[in-house]
Structures are given as C-alpha cells and as structure tokens.
XYZ file of C-alpha atoms in Angstrom:
689
model
C 135.102 53.144 38.869
C 135.597 56.678 40.035
C 138.115 58.976 38.406
C 141.639 58.756 39.810
C 143.288 61.793 41.279
C 146.343 62.682 39.195
C 149.704 63.537 40.835
C 149.374 67.058 39.492
C 145.973 67.493 41.187
C 147.345 66.165 44.483
C 150.259 68.582 44.348
C 147.923 71.451 43.602
C 145.696 70.488 46.523
C 148.680 70.195 48.858
C 149.973 73.584 47.805
C 146.531 75.072 48.375
C 146.358 73.436 51.815
C 149.714 74.940 52.794
C 148.553 78.296 51.560
C 145.398 77.884 53.626
C 147.484 77.248 56.727
C 149.630 80.324 56.135
C 146.763 82.589 55.141
C 145.311 83.234 58.622
C 148.567 84.543 60.053
C 149.317 86.680 57.005
C 145.746 87.940 56.765
C 145.516 88.700 60.479
C 148.668 90.797 60.348
C 147.257 92.831 57.504
C 143.673 93.032 58.781
C 144.664 94.190 62.281
C 146.058 97.323 60.736
C 143.301 97.869 58.173
C 140.051 96.942 59.946
C 138.180 99.641 61.896
C 137.886 99.116 65.684
C 135.197 96.631 66.619
C 132.173 98.251 68.287
C 130.836 95.927 71.007
C 128.043 98.229 72.170
C 125.235 96.287 70.498
C 126.743 92.924 71.431
C 127.012 93.879 75.072
C 123.375 94.985 75.351
C 121.299 92.708 77.562
C 117.702 92.267 78.637
C 116.679 94.321 81.643
C 116.399 92.019 84.644
C 114.793 92.461 88.049
C 116.383 90.438 90.860
C 115.445 89.737 94.440
C 117.615 90.473 97.485
C 119.716 87.321 96.923
C 120.193 87.823 93.179
C 117.453 85.391 92.142
C 115.728 86.380 88.902
C 112.231 87.722 89.495
C 111.379 88.915 86.021
C 113.332 89.605 82.803
C 112.246 92.029 80.092
C 112.957 91.571 76.382
C 115.385 93.918 74.645
C 114.108 96.758 72.481
C 114.191 94.482 69.412
C 112.236 91.739 71.185
C 115.099 89.392 72.074
C 115.738 87.551 75.316
C 119.414 88.030 76.101
C 120.114 87.752 79.821
C 123.351 88.689 81.586
C 125.388 85.697 82.744
C 128.761 85.266 84.418
C 130.704 82.123 83.427
C 131.242 81.468 87.143
C 127.456 80.976 87.465
C 127.354 78.184 84.864
C 127.384 74.473 85.668
C 130.998 73.302 85.126
C 129.775 70.275 83.171
C 128.256 72.543 80.542
C 131.576 74.355 80.086
C 133.432 71.046 79.870
C 131.040 69.733 77.217
C 131.139 73.029 75.330
C 134.907 73.113 74.965
C 135.073 69.371 74.218
C 132.504 69.752 71.437
C 133.326 73.186 70.033
C 136.939 74.062 70.861
C 139.095 71.601 72.815
C 142.120 73.921 72.907
C 140.128 77.052 73.768
C 142.343 77.905 76.743
C 145.574 77.379 74.765
C 145.200 79.127 71.400
C 145.246 82.905 70.727
C 141.816 82.956 69.074
C 142.713 80.747 66.115
C 143.650 77.071 66.546
C 146.544 76.175 64.161
C 146.157 72.480 64.910
C 142.493 72.588 63.965
C 143.395 74.400 60.760
C 145.997 71.737 59.932
C 143.481 68.969 60.671
C 140.840 70.585 58.468
C 143.331 71.154 55.671
C 144.619 67.570 55.890
C 141.107 66.142 55.768
C 140.346 68.303 52.776
C 143.575 67.201 51.111
C 142.759 63.519 51.685
C 139.064 63.620 50.847
C 138.916 66.316 48.271
C 136.141 68.064 50.200
C 135.597 69.865 53.532
C 135.216 67.195 56.213
C 135.360 69.372 59.370
C 135.714 73.035 60.164
C 138.344 74.816 62.212
C 136.193 77.493 63.795
C 137.049 78.272 67.432
C 134.709 79.668 70.071
C 136.467 83.001 69.580
C 135.779 82.891 65.834
C 132.135 82.040 66.508
C 131.874 85.035 68.828
C 133.470 87.203 66.128
C 130.782 85.999 63.689
C 128.030 86.753 66.225
C 129.397 90.193 67.045
C 129.961 91.146 63.405
C 127.638 89.061 61.200
C 128.686 88.712 57.538
C 126.138 87.552 54.976
C 128.440 85.705 52.562
C 130.455 82.589 53.448
C 133.644 83.485 51.625
C 137.386 83.331 52.168
C 137.522 87.055 52.886
C 134.739 86.721 55.459
C 136.612 83.844 57.137
C 139.832 85.850 57.210
C 138.015 88.794 58.741
C 136.571 86.393 61.348
C 140.058 85.170 62.224
C 141.377 88.706 62.634
C 138.411 89.678 64.793
C 138.830 86.545 66.923
C 142.440 87.350 67.676
C 141.493 90.965 68.399
C 138.678 89.886 70.766
C 141.027 87.636 72.716
C 143.587 90.426 72.971
C 140.963 92.910 74.211
C 138.751 90.730 76.393
C 140.773 87.688 77.365
C 139.407 84.149 77.492
C 136.753 84.854 80.131
C 135.517 87.910 78.240
C 135.186 85.934 75.009
C 133.416 83.119 76.855
C 131.063 85.620 78.492
C 130.120 86.984 75.057
C 129.507 83.480 73.701
C 127.285 82.596 76.647
C 125.298 85.787 76.038
C 125.052 85.729 72.225
C 124.866 82.069 71.172
C 121.633 81.581 69.159
C 119.060 79.107 70.474
C 116.177 79.605 68.087
C 113.668 82.402 67.648
C 114.204 85.356 69.995
C 116.136 83.252 72.542
C 119.825 84.165 72.719
C 122.439 83.127 75.202
C 122.722 80.209 77.581
C 120.747 81.714 80.463
C 117.690 82.545 78.367
C 117.884 79.124 76.678
C 118.193 77.286 79.990
C 115.125 79.069 81.357
C 113.173 78.613 78.127
C 113.940 74.948 77.434
C 114.795 73.266 80.755
C 112.966 75.659 83.073
C 115.703 76.740 85.460
C 118.979 78.637 85.736
C 122.126 77.106 84.174
C 123.946 76.935 87.512
C 122.729 73.346 87.999
C 122.167 71.226 84.890
C 121.798 67.531 84.375
C 124.244 65.966 81.932
C 121.456 65.611 79.355
C 120.391 69.244 79.784
C 123.967 70.487 79.430
C 124.513 68.418 76.273
C 121.283 69.716 74.733
C 122.255 73.338 75.386
C 125.702 72.733 73.880
C 124.196 71.226 70.724
C 121.496 73.764 69.867
C 123.606 76.782 68.700
C 125.102 74.719 65.840
C 121.719 74.787 64.073
C 119.362 76.706 66.360
C 116.300 76.803 64.108
C 116.595 73.228 62.847
C 117.133 71.819 66.352
C 114.650 73.835 68.383
C 113.175 71.396 70.924
C 109.796 73.111 70.809
C 109.545 72.487 67.044
C 111.931 69.659 66.197
C 112.410 67.596 69.352
C 113.762 64.542 67.478
C 116.461 66.611 65.757
C 117.323 68.140 69.127
C 117.615 64.677 70.657
C 119.965 63.437 67.931
C 122.181 66.511 68.297
C 122.247 66.111 72.075
C 123.244 62.459 71.793
C 126.113 63.326 69.431
C 127.482 65.707 72.047
C 127.208 62.954 74.665
C 128.971 60.441 72.401
C 131.824 62.855 71.735
C 132.118 63.690 75.436
C 132.331 59.981 76.290
C 134.846 59.282 73.523
C 137.110 62.112 74.674
C 136.888 61.055 78.324
C 135.041 64.156 79.509
C 132.292 62.003 81.039
C 132.113 58.266 81.739
C 130.471 56.267 78.965
C 127.875 54.859 81.363
C 126.763 58.353 82.399
C 126.504 59.428 78.768
C 124.305 56.404 77.956
C 122.093 57.104 80.971
C 121.752 60.748 79.912
C 120.490 59.658 76.480
C 117.470 58.100 78.182
C 116.373 61.473 79.560
C 113.530 62.963 77.473
C 114.039 66.129 75.466
C 111.694 69.033 76.323
C 108.966 69.477 73.724
C 107.932 73.061 74.471
C 109.261 76.429 75.529
C 108.674 77.349 79.138
C 107.576 80.781 80.296
C 110.230 83.074 81.702
C 109.982 83.833 85.432
C 107.376 86.427 86.359
C 107.524 86.722 90.130
C 106.466 90.032 91.663
C 105.363 91.223 88.224
C 103.903 94.519 89.472
C 106.921 95.368 91.624
C 109.267 94.553 88.757
C 107.268 96.655 86.320
C 107.225 99.558 88.771
C 110.984 99.374 89.309
C 111.706 99.463 85.576
C 109.269 102.325 85.013
C 110.935 104.284 87.808
C 114.431 103.900 86.324
C 114.016 102.848 82.685
C 117.697 103.229 81.820
C 118.879 100.763 84.424
C 119.846 97.250 83.245
C 119.784 95.406 86.581
C 117.303 96.182 89.354
C 117.909 94.640 92.800
C 114.792 94.707 94.957
C 114.329 93.961 98.640
C 111.854 91.188 97.820
C 112.369 87.543 98.742
C 111.820 85.313 95.690
C 111.051 82.209 97.748
C 108.331 84.094 99.630
C 106.895 85.420 96.374
C 106.773 81.876 95.011
C 104.844 80.735 98.092
C 102.499 83.693 98.427
C 101.429 84.357 94.839
C 99.642 80.988 94.447
C 98.107 81.458 97.898
C 96.636 84.833 96.922
C 95.304 83.440 93.631
C 93.728 80.444 95.366
C 92.107 82.602 98.045
C 90.621 85.037 95.518
C 89.274 82.165 93.415
C 87.670 80.540 96.459
C 85.841 83.746 97.418
C 84.241 84.339 94.045
C 84.571 85.269 90.348
C 85.950 88.632 89.318
C 87.665 89.238 92.658
C 91.283 90.214 93.019
C 93.492 90.170 96.084
C 96.733 91.775 97.215
C 99.334 91.099 99.870
C 102.281 93.013 101.268
C 104.987 91.836 103.683
C 107.166 94.420 105.448
C 110.287 93.873 107.530
C 109.496 95.979 110.582
C 113.108 96.695 111.502
C 114.194 98.041 108.110
C 110.979 98.964 106.300
C 111.989 96.661 103.444
C 109.181 95.239 101.338
C 109.908 91.510 101.471
C 106.943 90.363 99.386
C 104.482 92.194 97.153
C 101.590 90.443 95.441
C 99.678 93.070 93.530
C 96.786 90.951 92.283
C 95.357 87.454 92.086
C 97.195 86.862 88.808
C 99.065 89.382 86.666
C 97.882 87.758 83.426
C 94.321 87.043 84.620
C 92.206 89.601 82.778
C 88.986 88.282 84.366
C 90.263 89.642 87.684
C 91.935 92.788 86.250
C 95.227 91.221 87.248
C 97.389 93.910 85.643
C 96.225 96.439 88.278
C 98.500 96.622 91.317
C 96.014 96.774 94.177
C 98.701 97.436 96.809
C 98.676 101.027 95.572
C 94.926 101.457 94.984
C 92.990 103.845 97.246
C 90.173 102.001 99.010
C 88.007 102.385 102.104
C 89.601 100.569 105.096
C 86.429 99.922 107.087
C 87.371 99.220 110.711
C 91.068 98.701 109.948
C 91.962 102.182 111.271
C 90.347 101.718 114.692
C 93.624 100.700 116.395
C 95.067 104.135 115.667
C 92.105 105.849 117.337
C 92.740 103.776 120.440
C 96.471 104.543 120.274
C 95.773 108.274 120.321
C 93.313 107.838 123.185
C 95.834 105.776 125.169
C 98.676 108.242 124.745
C 96.457 111.231 125.556
C 95.457 109.619 128.839
C 91.828 109.298 127.798
C 91.828 105.563 128.262
C 93.822 102.460 129.102
C 93.216 98.961 127.685
C 91.361 98.099 130.907
C 89.276 101.294 130.959
C 85.546 100.532 130.983
C 83.613 101.877 128.039
C 79.943 101.675 127.101
C 78.765 99.877 123.991
C 75.117 100.966 123.970
C 72.866 102.710 121.473
C 74.220 106.261 121.272
C 73.654 109.326 119.188
C 76.450 111.701 118.239
C 75.293 115.090 117.117
C 71.882 115.422 115.562
C 71.693 112.265 113.465
C 74.765 110.010 113.673
C 73.892 106.789 115.524
C 76.438 104.070 114.688
C 75.612 100.407 115.075
C 77.801 97.340 115.325
C 78.279 95.003 112.368
C 76.026 92.338 113.916
C 73.412 94.941 115.006
C 73.872 94.008 118.695
C 75.457 95.829 121.641
C 77.771 94.412 124.305
C 77.022 96.815 127.162
C 79.923 97.737 129.440
C 83.250 96.352 128.174
C 86.903 97.206 128.554
C 88.617 99.171 125.814
C 90.667 96.045 125.141
C 87.564 93.995 124.487
C 85.936 96.760 122.458
C 88.909 96.852 120.089
C 89.205 93.072 119.878
C 85.517 92.803 118.953
C 85.766 95.887 116.690
C 82.784 97.545 118.346
C 81.657 100.690 116.568
C 80.116 102.848 119.320
C 83.262 102.832 121.536
C 85.428 103.649 118.502
C 83.225 106.601 117.569
C 83.143 107.812 121.164
C 86.933 107.739 121.331
C 87.095 109.475 117.957
C 84.890 112.226 119.321
C 87.273 112.634 122.246
C 90.405 112.529 120.081
C 88.945 114.728 117.337
C 88.585 113.654 113.672
C 90.748 116.510 112.393
C 93.564 115.630 114.804
C 93.234 111.972 113.844
C 93.535 112.683 110.114
C 96.435 115.050 110.776
C 98.218 112.309 112.729
C 97.797 109.792 109.918
C 99.058 112.254 107.333
C 101.991 113.345 109.461
C 102.961 109.661 109.631
C 103.178 109.653 105.823
C 99.840 108.077 104.893
C 98.150 109.509 101.817
C 94.649 109.875 103.241
C 91.880 110.696 100.738
C 88.714 112.306 102.129
C 85.365 112.936 100.419
C 85.629 116.272 98.639
C 82.388 117.674 99.943
C 82.982 117.298 103.685
C 85.479 118.028 106.439
C 86.653 115.074 108.560
C 83.819 113.826 110.741
C 83.140 110.970 113.100
C 82.436 108.457 110.264
C 86.182 108.355 109.517
C 86.383 106.097 112.591
C 84.530 103.412 110.615
C 86.303 103.803 107.286
C 84.887 106.996 105.804
C 88.128 107.806 103.946
C 90.508 106.268 101.422
C 93.938 104.697 101.967
C 96.221 102.283 100.108
C 97.237 98.852 101.312
C 100.875 99.985 101.310
C 100.156 102.954 103.587
C 97.992 100.887 105.906
C 100.760 98.304 106.202
C 103.265 101.050 107.041
C 101.054 102.372 109.829
C 100.700 98.916 111.379
C 104.457 98.387 111.064
C 104.753 101.615 113.065
C 102.738 100.039 115.881
C 105.044 97.001 115.823
C 108.089 99.304 115.984
C 106.930 101.165 119.056
C 105.283 104.023 117.192
C 107.815 105.086 114.539
C 106.542 104.555 110.992
C 109.131 103.165 108.556
C 109.802 104.497 105.086
C 109.162 101.606 102.708
C 112.349 100.441 101.001
C 111.812 98.602 97.734
C 115.324 98.705 96.252
C 118.249 96.991 97.912
C 120.493 99.996 97.302
C 117.966 102.546 98.601
C 119.195 104.707 101.496
C 118.379 103.623 105.032
C 115.657 105.266 107.107
C 116.083 108.914 107.983
C 117.389 109.730 111.443
C 114.007 111.135 112.493
C 110.994 109.092 111.420
C 107.332 110.095 111.676
C 105.478 108.711 114.658
C 101.980 107.245 114.738
C 101.940 106.662 118.514
C 104.031 106.873 121.659
C 105.854 103.626 122.596
C 103.580 102.704 125.510
C 100.393 103.451 123.578
C 101.709 101.440 120.608
C 102.377 98.460 122.868
C 98.923 98.719 124.433
C 97.458 98.401 120.935
C 99.800 95.561 119.935
C 99.087 93.626 123.119
C 95.345 94.137 122.686
C 95.301 93.018 119.043
C 97.318 89.913 119.862
C 94.292 88.716 121.831
C 91.842 89.221 118.971
C 89.974 85.946 118.336
C 91.551 84.251 115.301
C 89.638 82.910 112.284
C 88.466 79.310 112.256
C 91.198 76.644 112.365
C 93.854 79.190 113.412
C 95.726 79.235 116.709
C 95.094 82.178 119.081
C 97.603 84.673 120.498
C 100.137 84.229 117.697
C 99.939 87.521 115.815
C 98.385 90.891 116.536
C 95.844 91.607 113.831
C 92.796 93.628 112.818
C 90.267 93.192 110.041
C 88.124 95.681 108.171
C 85.077 95.612 105.889
C 84.196 98.675 103.874
C 80.691 100.001 103.328
C 78.734 97.979 100.774
C 81.034 94.951 101.074
C 83.480 96.440 98.593
C 86.706 95.697 100.438
C 87.858 93.049 102.900
C 91.037 93.794 104.870
C 93.256 92.022 107.366
C 96.526 93.412 108.717
C 98.673 91.567 111.232
C 102.132 91.781 112.732
C 104.592 90.322 115.161
C 107.919 91.771 116.240
C 109.585 91.017 112.896
C 107.042 91.350 110.100
C 103.841 93.110 109.138
C 101.535 91.435 106.624
C 98.614 93.283 105.005
C 95.952 91.558 102.898
C 93.084 92.920 100.782
C 90.330 91.278 98.733
C 87.687 92.885 96.535
C 86.780 93.843 92.996
C 89.233 96.247 91.326
C 86.282 98.158 89.841
C 84.944 98.906 93.344
C 81.696 96.977 92.964
C 80.208 95.431 96.068
C 80.411 91.699 96.719
C 77.667 90.363 99.016
C 79.181 88.561 101.988
C 82.691 89.938 101.473
C 83.749 90.397 105.111
C 87.273 91.005 106.366
C 87.164 88.411 109.114
C 85.801 85.696 106.789
C 87.624 86.482 103.524
C 90.852 88.315 104.409
C 91.809 86.990 107.859
C 92.390 83.384 106.664
C 94.637 84.733 103.898
C 96.580 86.743 106.474
C 97.121 83.773 108.786
C 98.078 81.458 105.911
C 100.551 84.044 104.629
C 102.177 84.351 108.047
C 102.497 80.567 108.211
C 104.287 80.508 104.850
C 106.890 83.007 106.016
C 108.249 80.344 108.347
C 109.396 80.654 111.940
C 107.411 81.185 115.099
C 105.741 84.619 115.495
C 107.378 86.758 118.177
C 105.350 89.190 120.309
C 106.192 92.886 120.342
C 108.368 93.550 123.436
C 106.742 95.463 126.304
C 108.187 98.873 127.245
C 109.450 98.942 130.816
C 107.100 101.776 131.813
C 103.892 100.262 130.427
C 101.130 100.079 133.048
C 99.769 96.554 133.346
C 96.833 96.638 135.779
C 93.237 95.585 136.250
C 90.430 98.088 135.893
C 90.127 98.455 139.681
C 93.860 99.163 140.056
C 93.865 102.026 137.521
C 93.898 105.656 138.673
C 90.245 106.721 139.144
C 90.044 108.898 135.998
C 91.183 105.921 133.864
C 88.732 103.374 135.226
C 85.855 104.445 132.975
C 85.523 106.626 129.914
C 83.433 109.752 130.498
C 82.281 112.536 128.210
C 84.288 115.755 128.003
C 83.558 118.468 130.580
C 81.437 121.454 129.541
C 82.969 124.521 127.894
C 82.767 126.722 131.005
C 85.222 124.641 133.001
C 87.162 123.111 130.113
C 90.385 121.450 131.233
C 93.543 122.576 129.476
C 97.298 122.488 130.075
C 98.658 125.954 130.776
C 102.305 124.869 131.044
C 104.228 123.589 129.211
C 102.660 124.872 125.980
C 102.221 122.530 123.034
C 105.335 122.317 120.836
C 107.634 123.924 123.421
C 111.380 123.151 123.587
C 112.352 123.054 127.246
C 115.937 123.136 128.481
C 115.816 121.922 132.068
C 119.532 122.104 132.740
C 121.051 119.883 135.440
C 122.559 120.024 138.898
C 125.281 117.474 139.591
C 124.099 115.480 136.590
C 120.451 115.312 137.707
C 117.932 117.164 135.478
C 115.682 119.660 137.196
C 111.977 118.830 137.557
C 109.406 120.133 135.072
C 106.502 122.134 136.459
C 103.071 121.051 135.214
C 100.166 123.496 135.350
C 96.505 123.173 134.308
C 93.455 125.413 134.109
C 89.808 124.358 134.549
C 88.593 120.823 135.055
C 87.361 119.013 138.153
C 89.877 118.082 140.856
C 91.737 115.836 141.479
C 93.943 115.797 138.379
C 96.042 112.922 137.046
C 99.121 113.753 134.970
C 100.429 111.256 132.413
C 103.562 111.142 130.268
C 103.413 108.834 127.259
C 100.190 107.348 128.615
C 101.756 106.468 132.005
C 100.494 108.198 135.195
C 103.312 110.186 136.792
C 101.509 112.394 139.316
C 98.149 112.886 141.035
C 97.257 116.161 142.692
C 94.399 117.928 144.446
C 95.788 121.139 142.976
C 96.133 122.284 139.382
C 99.898 122.009 139.398
C 102.430 119.227 139.870
C 106.027 118.392 139.060
C 107.509 115.647 136.901
C 111.117 114.446 136.813
C 112.206 113.633 133.193
C 114.601 110.716 132.799
C 116.280 112.071 129.689
C 116.009 114.258 126.602
C 113.569 113.726 123.735
C 109.985 114.290 122.630
C 107.279 113.485 125.179
C 103.509 113.731 125.237
C 102.142 115.157 128.489
C 98.467 114.648 129.292
C 96.153 115.552 132.143
C 92.795 114.028 133.195
C 90.334 115.406 135.689
C 87.851 113.581 137.913
C 85.117 113.943 135.292
C 87.115 112.274 132.539
C 88.057 115.468 130.657
C 91.563 115.573 129.233
C 94.107 117.666 127.395
C 97.573 116.868 126.043
C 100.627 118.602 124.596
C 103.798 117.452 122.844
C 107.054 119.020 124.047
C 110.772 118.462 123.514
C 113.002 118.089 126.554
C 116.585 119.249 126.056
C-alpha cells in the first residue's frame, strides 16, 4: 500500500497552493516596476519577402541567422486554426489580462489533489513572453517574470498584437518559425485555407517542435494532431464526425520547398534595396507559375545545356508582368542562376522592323512599296544573302518584312543610315553594344550589334503603343511613366509595322493573324529570338547557351516562335490587334503616290534632295486667325520633280515646284519628309506650337 498523506502535509500543500495563486499578482506588481523595458526589435524581425502585384508570395529569404520567419496578419489565417489554437492552448485568451486566474486555480487544485503537476497554466501571452525573452532555467522566478512580461505585452500590444507575435514566433522545428513558414513547409500552401487536419497539426507542433516534426517523426506528429482534434470535438469547437474524418487524413512526411517564383526578379529587387522587408513587384504570380514550366520544357526539348528566357510587358503601363530569367534557377547544367533577360546578345533579324519603321516615317517606303530581293552588292564587298540562300525577286515591303528577307532590309538600312538607326535605338533607351573596332555599318541590319531581351521587348512594346517606348516598371510603387517618353517611330509608321507583322506566317500548329511577331537568329546559331505583341501585351522569348556557344539548328522560327505562341496562349484572353490611326494610308501598290510605288536608290550628290525649310529641330509658332492655324511653308532644294511631301509617313502634298504648303491640325512634334521622282528623300523633325 502506498503511504498515506497526513493532514499536516495536506494543509501544507493547500497553503502552498494558495500562495501560488496569490504570487502572480504580487510578483507582477513588483516586477512591472523593477524589470527593464522589453525590447521587441529582435522578435519583430521577419524574413524578407517578395510579393506579386496581388500580394501573393513569390519568394521569401531567410533571416540573417538562417531562420524562416514570415510576416503574417491574423486576419489572413484560416479561422478554424485560430479556433483550434485557443481551444487547445488558451480557451479564455480573449478574456484574461495575460494571465488566466482560473487556469492557475485549476493547476493548483490538480497539484493539491494529485501531489504533482498535472497541467500547466501557461497562456498564449505567457508563451509569447517566453519566446520574446527566452530564459534557460525553469524556475519559479522565471515563471513570475513570464507572467509580468505577459501582462506587459497585453498592455502594450493588445490581444491582436500578442496573437500576431505568436503566429510569427511559434517554433515548428529546425529553422522554421511561425505559422506561415510552417504552413508552407509542411502542408505546402498559405495558412489562409487549411483543412481541419492541417490546422490541428499546425496547432500541435509548437508544444514539442523537435519531437513532433513531421519530416522526422511523422507518427508523433500524427498522435499530437489527433489529440488536438479530440479536444476540439470534446469542447464542441468542431463536430465529432468531422474530427474523426480529419484523423484519416495522412500526415506529411517531408518538408516542402518554399516558393521560388520569379527567382531572378526577386533576387534583383532585394539586391536593389537590401534594407527593405517587403518588396511588391508588378509581376503576376499565376502567370509565373504557368510560364516557368513552359520555358523549362521548351529549353529541354531543344537540347542539353540550353537556357531560355521570357518577358511579358503590359504595353499600357510598361509593367513587367512576368519575368523568367532562365530554364531553371537551380539547374546548374543550364547555368540557371544567370538572368538571361539582362544578358547582351546578338538579335539577328529581330531589329528589322525598326529599320522599316524609320523608312516608312521618312517617306522612303510604304508597306505596299515594291522592293527588289535580288543578289546585290553594297560597297566593295558586302553582298548579303537570305537565310535559305534564295531570292524572291520583286516583292512588297510588307512581304519582305514578313519573310525577313535580308537584301531589302540592308537596302533600307543604307537609305536610313546605320548611324541614324543606332542613334534612334539609343534615344529610345536601348543599351546598344557595338563592336569596338568599327563604326556602325550595314551589317547592323542583320544583327551585328548587342542588345538585351528586356530592351528588345521595350522597343517592340513601343511599336504596339504607337511609337512611344515605355519605361519598364518592376515595382508596384514605382512612379508612373514620365510625361514625355522616347519615341521609336511615328504613330502611322508604327502601325504599318504592327499590321505587317500580324500577317507573318505563324509556326506549325499555330493560328495565323493573331499576334504581330518577328523572329531572329544570330550568326553562328548562338541565339534564337521571337518577340510578339498585341494591343495589350508584348512577349519576348530567347533561347541559347548562356556561354555564347553555337548550337547547330538553333533557329528563331523553329525554337523560339513556338515558345512565344504558347506563352501568349497561357496569358489567357483573345489577342487584340493594335488600333489603326485615322490617317494611316491603306492602299494597293498602284494607288500609292508614284514615288512610293517602288524603292529606288538615292539620287547622286550633285542634285541631292534636301529640305530647306523648316530646318531639322525647329520650333515653329504658326499663330492662328479666328482659331485656325496658319499654313506651314515647305521648301526643298535639289531632287527631281515632281516632289511628294509627307507628314508622319502620310502624303500631304504633291507639287511640280520645290515648295508647297501644309495645314497642321494641332501642336506637337511632327516628322516632315519629301520624296522626288527618282526615289530620293529627306526628312526633318520639328515642333509645332
């Protein structure tokens, strides 16, 4: 038989229990005045997080000491988790001041009856106090300090503040701290929507985080989860049938990887502002989740060692809506850590549309202008050939661009001027890289320069916007576009290009006339490009080896164009064509003004055509009479009569003399061009005020 408890021992135990009940209040009163202020700086530190435009987590970063502690608002937690938490840990959490007297009385009574500690009396607030200010020893003085800190925390932070700290600091095993990190690590999604079994598991783990880690001790985790479910059913928090059904749900046996969407963009944002805790980007997480596997699959199908990159731009705002920097951030076999959206590469034929745009706006050509695709020599030794080593003969400029013919592009480049072309690209904000040993020459028409995927995408977005090139916005709080944006083309010329590219034959198994697009293949099969757009979005794709090595058979139309079309399909919605400007000239070749019907070489130097008035760069105040602006005199020197005058690529006057008059319809920048009967041209940019 066991030893009987004597009356004296029972009285001693009762007296000690009463003293235990009174101690917290007495100790708190004394400790409030004697303890130093609690420093919450370390407790309030969180992992740096990168979010998309809707607040969805793209990528978290561990704290400086290697812990995963993610910010979380109690309002973003599944209500069932909170109900289970308070039922299991602190039923009167909303009623007590940080210490629960009833729980203390219960614990003391159980101790008095059993002669040993049966249950504790720790509240959520006391647990937070222990997490904020860890104490090594489990002693009466440590418990009293915990009580004082709990009351102080409630007074300073309120119930929601204390709950927020618990949700952030509760231990879940290893470097995982807080509910949000634990939910992502163990159940694979945010804690806003949890099953009953998932919520019970996440309530149970902090009681013994190392002993109950599902990735190491799944059976112990299951038993702890089921105890939470039993208690919840017994207290009426959940129906007993639901609790039993939840017990049948398996416990996760491994830790899941934290989200890593848009890894390069997230890394770049943190590097740009390392002191910032929360980064909100313009990206769309759901698009990233669709496009990243697509890019990886496409690169793998093309060949080993290849990477790929993709960029999606909102044409109206310049926001980057998706950025896939490689075929796999963690794939070292494809140099996945390198962000290829910012790498300088040769664009091949991808810049040809901008040559045509300059030719259209200068009045050198129209989409229906006839142009010769025949063996030609430019200068002493430059004789470009087409990719397939054939020639098409006489074609329209539209067809020449759609087929990406090289001789017409070089001929237009000769007329436009390589230096002017490079200057236009740079003035639009593109970081063009030229070979160090040479000035710009005709080969730049076929990719003899370097450009990044991001800059190329911006230029194409400029075509979709009617000529104005957007400033890329990557952060949601970045300022809007400047009032005056750089221009890559005049509105009519930009639409001519957009309308032409919309008719480019699509890759196999794709529908025609859906998006305007252009491909490019760099010399030596090093880079395959495809850039496409509709009214709303521009998508740019690149494939190649990050080390710049050639890949036999790597062709833009075969490798990159299918990726482009698949990416557009995954954005959702029907592509919308770029709207036509009201003054665009839609006509057959025969209906064009005679100088625009066929492209001819520039007139000789003795009778060179040039605009005498207005001079290039002039600011002209025309004034007005009765609200109608006065006409602008146009004067030319040289050339072969008759002359055709164009504004923004649209014919406005024909004359058998070297002067004419044009009636502006408002203020702004305009490009004025003149063509003579021999096909020579000149143009100036002026500002009408």
